[in-house]
Amino acid sequence: MSLSLTLLTYALGTKIPLTAMAAPLWLLYAVVAGTVAGGCWVIAHECGHRAFHPNPRVEAVVGFVLHSLLLVPYFSWQHSHAVHHANCNHMEGGETHVPPRAGSPAGRLVARISKQLGPELYGVTSLITHLLLGWPLYLLFGVAGGENYGAPTSHFTTAGPFRNGRRALFPNACIGLMRLSNLGLLGMLAILVLAAIQFSPARVLCVYGLPYLVINSWLVGYTWLQHTDTDIPHFSTADWTWAKGALQTVDRPYGPILNLLHHGIGSTHVCHHVNPRIPHYNAWRATYLLNERFPHLVRYDPTPIHRALWRVATRCAVVQQPSSGEGFFYQPQPVSEA
């Protein structure tokens, strides 16, 4: 379903005229095509978790092809994502959306910027940097990665400055698969270059590039809201346990259309962190059972997505530990409701 709908929407994009008058149509196309193609991203994500097919070779091929088509280094991402699941909400060992401590150089810089800009402007800036720039910055330089792995890190190489942390994000055993991931991206880039020569760079930028930005926005938006809010703690090594970290994930109401297109990734995410091998079509039943048997442990926030996103963007800048033995929470920001 995801692949068929994606191919259909991209095919329609080849028919839209490259004129200024068609700009609203291109905007609509980007939103629709990028939203639909996000389903392919989620299927590749399931392959990375061994939740797609009993045969690991089938999973590897499907995940590698789908993610390469979306310019994602599949095997490199698969490893860093496994690190994220193994160290969810861990200040030192976590990976992706690890918040800066208030007393760190990065934390002081972020806090100063948020104070100078004010909540509204900081929220807008945060939305732009996260949704449009967050994914490539993470892949290229490890932005918002865990403290243990140093800065920068990269999903494309372990050379030079990209391997200077207390622990290597990508051990030597990952280098071969990292190179294979890079070859997949080079192959896709070659296809895009050939298409640009055949049809025009503008056509490729519009048909492929515009939905690409929307796909990345959905990806970052989902993960940002799954692991970030004013009442969600992060833990240092002394206080962290795997169960404690995994249960800080939050489910949110994305509605039937997005849950269909994106296979429930944002509404069954607590279950996904409890057991990432559960396929998306069984995650609904598993989520129901978790809520039935452990209602006090499963986080669910009914806030509409756009309001939750604005709250997180405006109020979640840096974290601080109120007292020893507790988690690190985002510091109160001035209230600004959309």
C-alpha positions as CSV (number, residue, x, y, z in Angstrom):
1,M,0.0,0.0,0.0
2,S,2.7,2.5,1.0
3,L,4.8,1.8,-2.0
4,S,1.9,1.9,-4.5
5,L,0.5,5.2,-3.1
6,T,4.0,6.7,-3.2
7,L,4.6,5.8,-6.8
8,L,1.1,7.1,-7.7
9,T,1.6,10.4,-6.1
10,Y,5.1,10.9,-7.5
11,A,3.8,10.0,-11.0
12,L,1.2,12.7,-10.6
13,G,4.0,15.1,-9.7
14,T,5.6,14.6,-13.1
15,K,2.4,16.1,-14.7
16,I,2.4,19.4,-12.7
17,P,3.7,22.3,-14.8
18,L,6.9,24.0,-13.8
19,T,5.5,27.5,-13.6
20,A,5.0,30.1,-10.9
21,M,1.3,29.8,-11.3
22,A,1.5,26.2,-10.2
23,A,3.3,27.0,-6.9
24,P,0.2,26.3,-4.8
25,L,-0.3,23.0,-6.6
26,W,3.4,22.1,-5.9
27,L,2.9,22.9,-2.2
28,L,-0.1,20.6,-2.1
29,Y,1.8,17.9,-4.0
30,A,4.7,18.1,-1.6
31,V,2.5,17.7,1.5
32,V,0.5,14.8,0.0
33,A,3.5,13.0,-1.6
34,G,5.7,13.4,1.4
35,T,3.1,12.3,3.8
36,V,2.3,9.2,1.8
37,A,6.0,8.3,1.3
38,G,6.4,8.5,5.0
39,G,4.7,5.1,5.1
40,C,7.7,3.6,3.2
41,W,10.0,5.1,5.7
42,V,8.1,3.4,8.5
43,I,8.2,0.0,6.7
44,A,11.9,0.3,6.3
45,H,12.0,1.2,10.0
46,E,10.2,-2.1,10.8
47,C,12.7,-4.0,8.7
48,G,15.5,-2.4,10.8
49,H,13.9,-3.9,13.9
50,R,13.4,-7.4,12.5
51,A,9.6,-6.8,12.7
52,F,8.8,-7.1,9.0
53,H,9.5,-10.7,7.8
54,P,10.8,-14.0,9.2
55,N,13.6,-14.0,6.7
56,P,16.3,-11.5,7.8
57,R,17.7,-11.3,4.2
58,V,14.3,-10.2,2.9
59,E,14.1,-7.6,5.6
60,A,17.6,-6.4,4.8
61,V,16.9,-6.0,1.1
62,V,13.5,-4.3,1.6
63,G,14.8,-1.9,4.3
64,F,18.0,-1.1,2.3
65,V,16.1,-0.4,-0.9
66,L,13.3,1.7,0.7
67,H,15.7,3.7,2.8
68,S,18.2,4.2,0.0
69,L,15.3,5.5,-2.2
70,L,14.6,8.1,0.6
71,L,18.4,8.9,0.9
72,V,18.7,7.3,4.3
73,P,21.9,5.2,5.1
74,Y,20.0,2.1,6.1
75,F,22.5,0.0,7.9
76,S,24.2,2.9,9.6
77,W,20.8,4.2,10.8
78,Q,19.8,0.6,11.8
79,H,22.7,0.5,14.2
80,S,22.3,4.0,15.7
81,H,18.6,3.4,16.1
82,A,19.3,0.2,18.0
83,V,21.5,2.3,20.3
84,H,18.6,4.7,20.8
85,H,16.3,1.8,21.8
86,A,18.9,0.3,24.1
87,N,19.4,3.6,25.9
88,C,16.1,5.5,25.6
89,N,16.1,8.8,27.6
90,H,19.7,8.2,28.8
91,M,21.6,11.4,29.1
92,E,25.0,9.9,28.4
93,G,24.2,6.8,26.3
94,G,21.1,7.9,24.5
95,E,21.0,8.6,20.8
96,T,18.7,11.2,19.1
97,H,16.8,14.0,20.9
98,V,19.2,14.0,23.8
99,P,18.6,17.4,25.5
100,P,21.4,19.7,26.5
101,R,22.1,20.1,30.2
102,A,21.5,23.7,31.5
103,G,25.1,23.9,32.8
104,S,26.9,22.6,29.7
105,P,28.3,24.9,27.0
106,A,25.6,23.9,24.6
107,G,22.9,24.2,27.2
108,R,24.0,27.7,28.2
109,L,24.0,28.7,24.5
110,V,20.5,27.3,23.9
111,A,19.2,28.9,27.1
112,R,20.6,32.3,26.1
113,I,19.2,32.1,22.6
114,S,15.7,31.1,23.9
115,K,15.7,33.9,26.4
116,Q,16.8,36.5,23.8
117,L,14.3,35.4,21.2
118,G,11.4,35.0,23.5
119,P,9.0,32.0,23.4
120,E,7.2,32.7,20.2
121,L,10.2,33.5,18.0
122,Y,12.3,30.7,19.7
123,G,9.4,28.3,19.0
124,V,9.3,29.2,15.3
125,T,13.1,28.9,15.1
126,S,13.0,25.6,16.9
127,L,10.3,24.3,14.5
128,I,12.4,25.3,11.4
129,T,15.7,23.9,12.7
130,H,14.1,20.6,13.8
131,L,11.7,19.9,11.0
132,L,13.7,21.1,8.0
133,L,17.3,20.8,9.1
134,G,17.2,18.3,12.0
135,W,17.4,15.1,10.0
136,P,20.4,15.9,7.7
137,L,22.2,17.6,10.6
138,Y,21.8,14.4,12.7
139,L,23.0,12.1,9.9
140,L,25.9,14.3,8.9
141,F,27.1,15.6,12.3
142,G,25.2,13.7,15.0
143,V,23.3,16.8,16.3
144,A,21.2,15.9,19.4
145,G,23.1,12.6,19.8
146,G,24.3,11.2,23.1
147,E,27.0,12.6,25.2
148,N,29.1,9.5,25.3
149,Y,29.7,9.4,21.6
150,G,31.3,12.9,21.3
151,A,30.6,15.6,18.8
152,P,30.5,15.4,15.9
153,T,29.5,11.9,14.8
154,S,28.5,10.9,11.3
155,H,26.4,8.1,9.7
156,F,28.7,8.1,6.7
157,T,32.3,7.8,8.1
158,T,34.2,7.1,11.3
159,A,37.3,8.9,10.2
160,G,39.0,11.9,11.8
161,P,36.8,14.2,14.0
162,F,33.8,11.8,13.8
163,R,35.2,9.4,16.4
164,N,36.2,11.3,19.5
165,G,33.8,10.3,22.2
166,R,34.1,8.0,25.3
167,R,32.4,5.3,23.2
168,A,32.3,4.8,19.5
169,L,28.8,5.2,18.1
170,F,29.9,3.0,15.2
171,P,32.4,0.3,16.2
172,N,34.8,-1.2,13.6
173,A,32.3,-4.0,13.0
174,C,29.9,-1.5,11.5
175,I,32.2,0.0,8.9
176,G,31.5,-2.5,6.1
177,L,27.7,-2.0,6.4
178,M,28.3,1.7,6.6
179,R,30.1,1.6,3.3
180,L,27.2,-0.5,1.8
181,S,24.8,2.1,3.1
182,N,26.8,4.9,1.4
183,L,26.8,2.9,-1.9
184,G,23.0,2.7,-1.7
185,L,22.9,6.5,-1.3
186,L,25.3,7.0,-4.2
187,G,23.2,4.8,-6.4
188,M,20.1,6.8,-5.6
189,L,22.0,10.1,-6.2
190,A,23.2,8.8,-9.5
191,I,19.5,8.0,-10.5
192,L,18.5,11.6,-9.5
193,V,21.4,13.1,-11.6
194,L,20.4,11.0,-14.6
195,A,16.8,12.0,-14.2
196,A,17.8,15.7,-14.0
197,I,19.8,15.3,-17.2
198,Q,16.9,13.6,-18.9
199,F,14.0,15.8,-17.6
200,S,15.6,18.9,-16.0
201,P,17.0,19.7,-12.6
202,A,13.9,21.8,-11.7
203,R,11.6,18.8,-12.4
204,V,13.7,16.5,-10.1
205,L,13.9,19.1,-7.4
206,C,10.2,19.6,-7.4
207,V,9.1,16.0,-7.9
208,Y,11.6,14.4,-5.5
209,G,13.1,17.3,-3.4
210,L,9.9,18.9,-2.1
211,P,8.3,15.6,-0.8
212,Y,11.8,14.7,0.6
213,L,11.6,17.7,2.9
214,V,8.1,16.7,4.1
215,I,9.2,13.1,4.8
216,N,12.0,14.4,7.0
217,S,9.6,16.7,8.8
218,W,7.3,13.9,9.6
219,L,10.2,11.7,10.8
220,V,11.6,14.3,13.1
221,G,8.2,15.5,14.2
222,Y,7.2,12.0,15.3
223,T,10.4,11.3,17.2
224,W,10.5,14.7,18.8
225,L,7.0,14.3,20.2
226,Q,7.6,10.7,21.2
227,H,10.5,11.6,23.5
228,T,10.1,15.2,24.4
229,D,7.7,17.2,26.6
230,T,7.7,19.4,29.7
231,D,7.0,16.4,32.0
232,I,9.2,13.8,30.4
233,P,12.4,13.2,32.3
234,H,15.8,12.1,31.0
235,F,18.2,10.2,33.4
236,S,21.9,10.1,34.0
237,T,23.8,6.8,34.3
238,A,23.3,6.6,38.1
239,D,19.5,6.8,37.9
240,W,18.7,5.3,34.5
241,T,17.4,1.8,33.8
242,W,16.2,0.4,30.5
243,A,12.6,0.0,31.7
244,K,12.5,3.5,33.2
245,G,13.8,5.0,29.9
246,A,11.6,3.0,27.6
247,L,8.5,4.0,29.5
248,Q,9.2,7.8,29.1
249,T,8.0,7.4,25.5
250,V,4.5,9.0,24.9
251,D,1.7,8.0,22.5
252,R,-0.3,10.8,20.8
253,P,-3.5,11.0,18.8
254,Y,-2.6,11.3,15.1
255,G,-6.1,10.3,13.8
256,P,-7.2,7.4,11.5
257,I,-5.7,8.8,8.2
258,L,-2.2,9.3,9.5
259,N,-2.3,6.1,11.5
260,L,-3.2,4.3,8.4
261,L,-0.6,5.9,6.2
262,H,2.2,5.8,8.8
263,H,1.2,2.5,10.3
264,G,0.5,3.8,13.8
265,I,4.0,4.8,14.5
266,G,3.1,7.8,16.7
267,S,0.1,6.2,18.5
268,T,1.7,2.9,19.5
269,H,5.2,4.0,20.4
270,V,5.2,3.0,24.0
271,C,4.5,-0.5,23.0
272,H,7.2,-0.2,20.3
273,H,9.8,0.6,22.9
274,V,8.7,-2.2,25.2
275,N,9.1,-4.6,22.3
276,P,10.3,-3.3,18.9
277,R,9.9,-6.7,17.3
278,I,6.1,-6.4,17.3
279,P,4.9,-5.6,13.8
280,H,2.8,-2.4,13.4
281,Y,-0.4,-4.4,12.7
282,N,-0.1,-6.1,16.1
283,A,1.0,-3.0,18.0
284,W,-2.5,-1.8,18.4
285,R,-3.5,-5.0,20.3
286,A,-0.3,-4.8,22.3
287,T,-0.9,-1.2,23.2
288,Y,-4.4,-2.1,24.3
289,L,-3.0,-4.8,26.6
290,L,-0.4,-2.5,28.0
291,N,-3.0,0.2,28.8
292,E,-5.3,-2.5,30.3
293,R,-2.7,-4.1,32.6
294,F,-0.3,-1.2,33.3
295,P,-2.4,2.0,32.9
296,H,-0.2,3.9,35.4
297,L,2.9,3.2,33.3
298,V,1.8,4.0,29.7
299,R,2.1,7.6,28.8
300,Y,-0.7,9.1,26.6
301,D,-1.2,12.8,25.8
302,P,-4.5,13.7,24.2
303,T,-3.3,17.2,23.3
304,P,-3.9,17.8,19.6
305,I,-0.7,17.4,17.6
306,H,-0.3,21.0,16.5
307,R,-0.7,22.2,20.1
308,A,1.7,19.6,21.5
309,L,4.3,20.5,18.8
310,W,4.1,24.2,19.7
311,R,4.3,23.5,23.4
312,V,7.5,21.4,22.9
313,A,9.0,23.9,20.5
314,T,8.5,26.9,22.8
315,R,9.1,25.3,26.2
316,C,11.6,22.5,25.8
317,A,15.1,24.1,25.5
318,V,17.4,22.7,28.2
319,V,17.2,20.3,31.1
320,Q,18.2,20.4,34.7
321,Q,18.1,17.9,37.6
322,P,15.9,19.3,40.4
323,S,17.6,17.1,43.0
324,S,19.9,14.1,43.1
325,G,18.2,10.8,42.2
326,E,15.6,12.5,40.0
327,G,15.4,12.8,36.3
328,F,16.5,15.8,34.2
329,F,13.4,17.9,33.2
330,Y,13.1,20.8,30.8
331,Q,13.2,24.1,32.5
332,P,10.0,26.1,32.7
333,Q,9.6,28.4,29.7
334,P,7.1,31.3,29.4
335,V,3.7,30.0,28.5
336,S,2.8,30.4,24.8
337,E,-0.2,28.5,23.4
338,A,-1.0,28.3,19.7
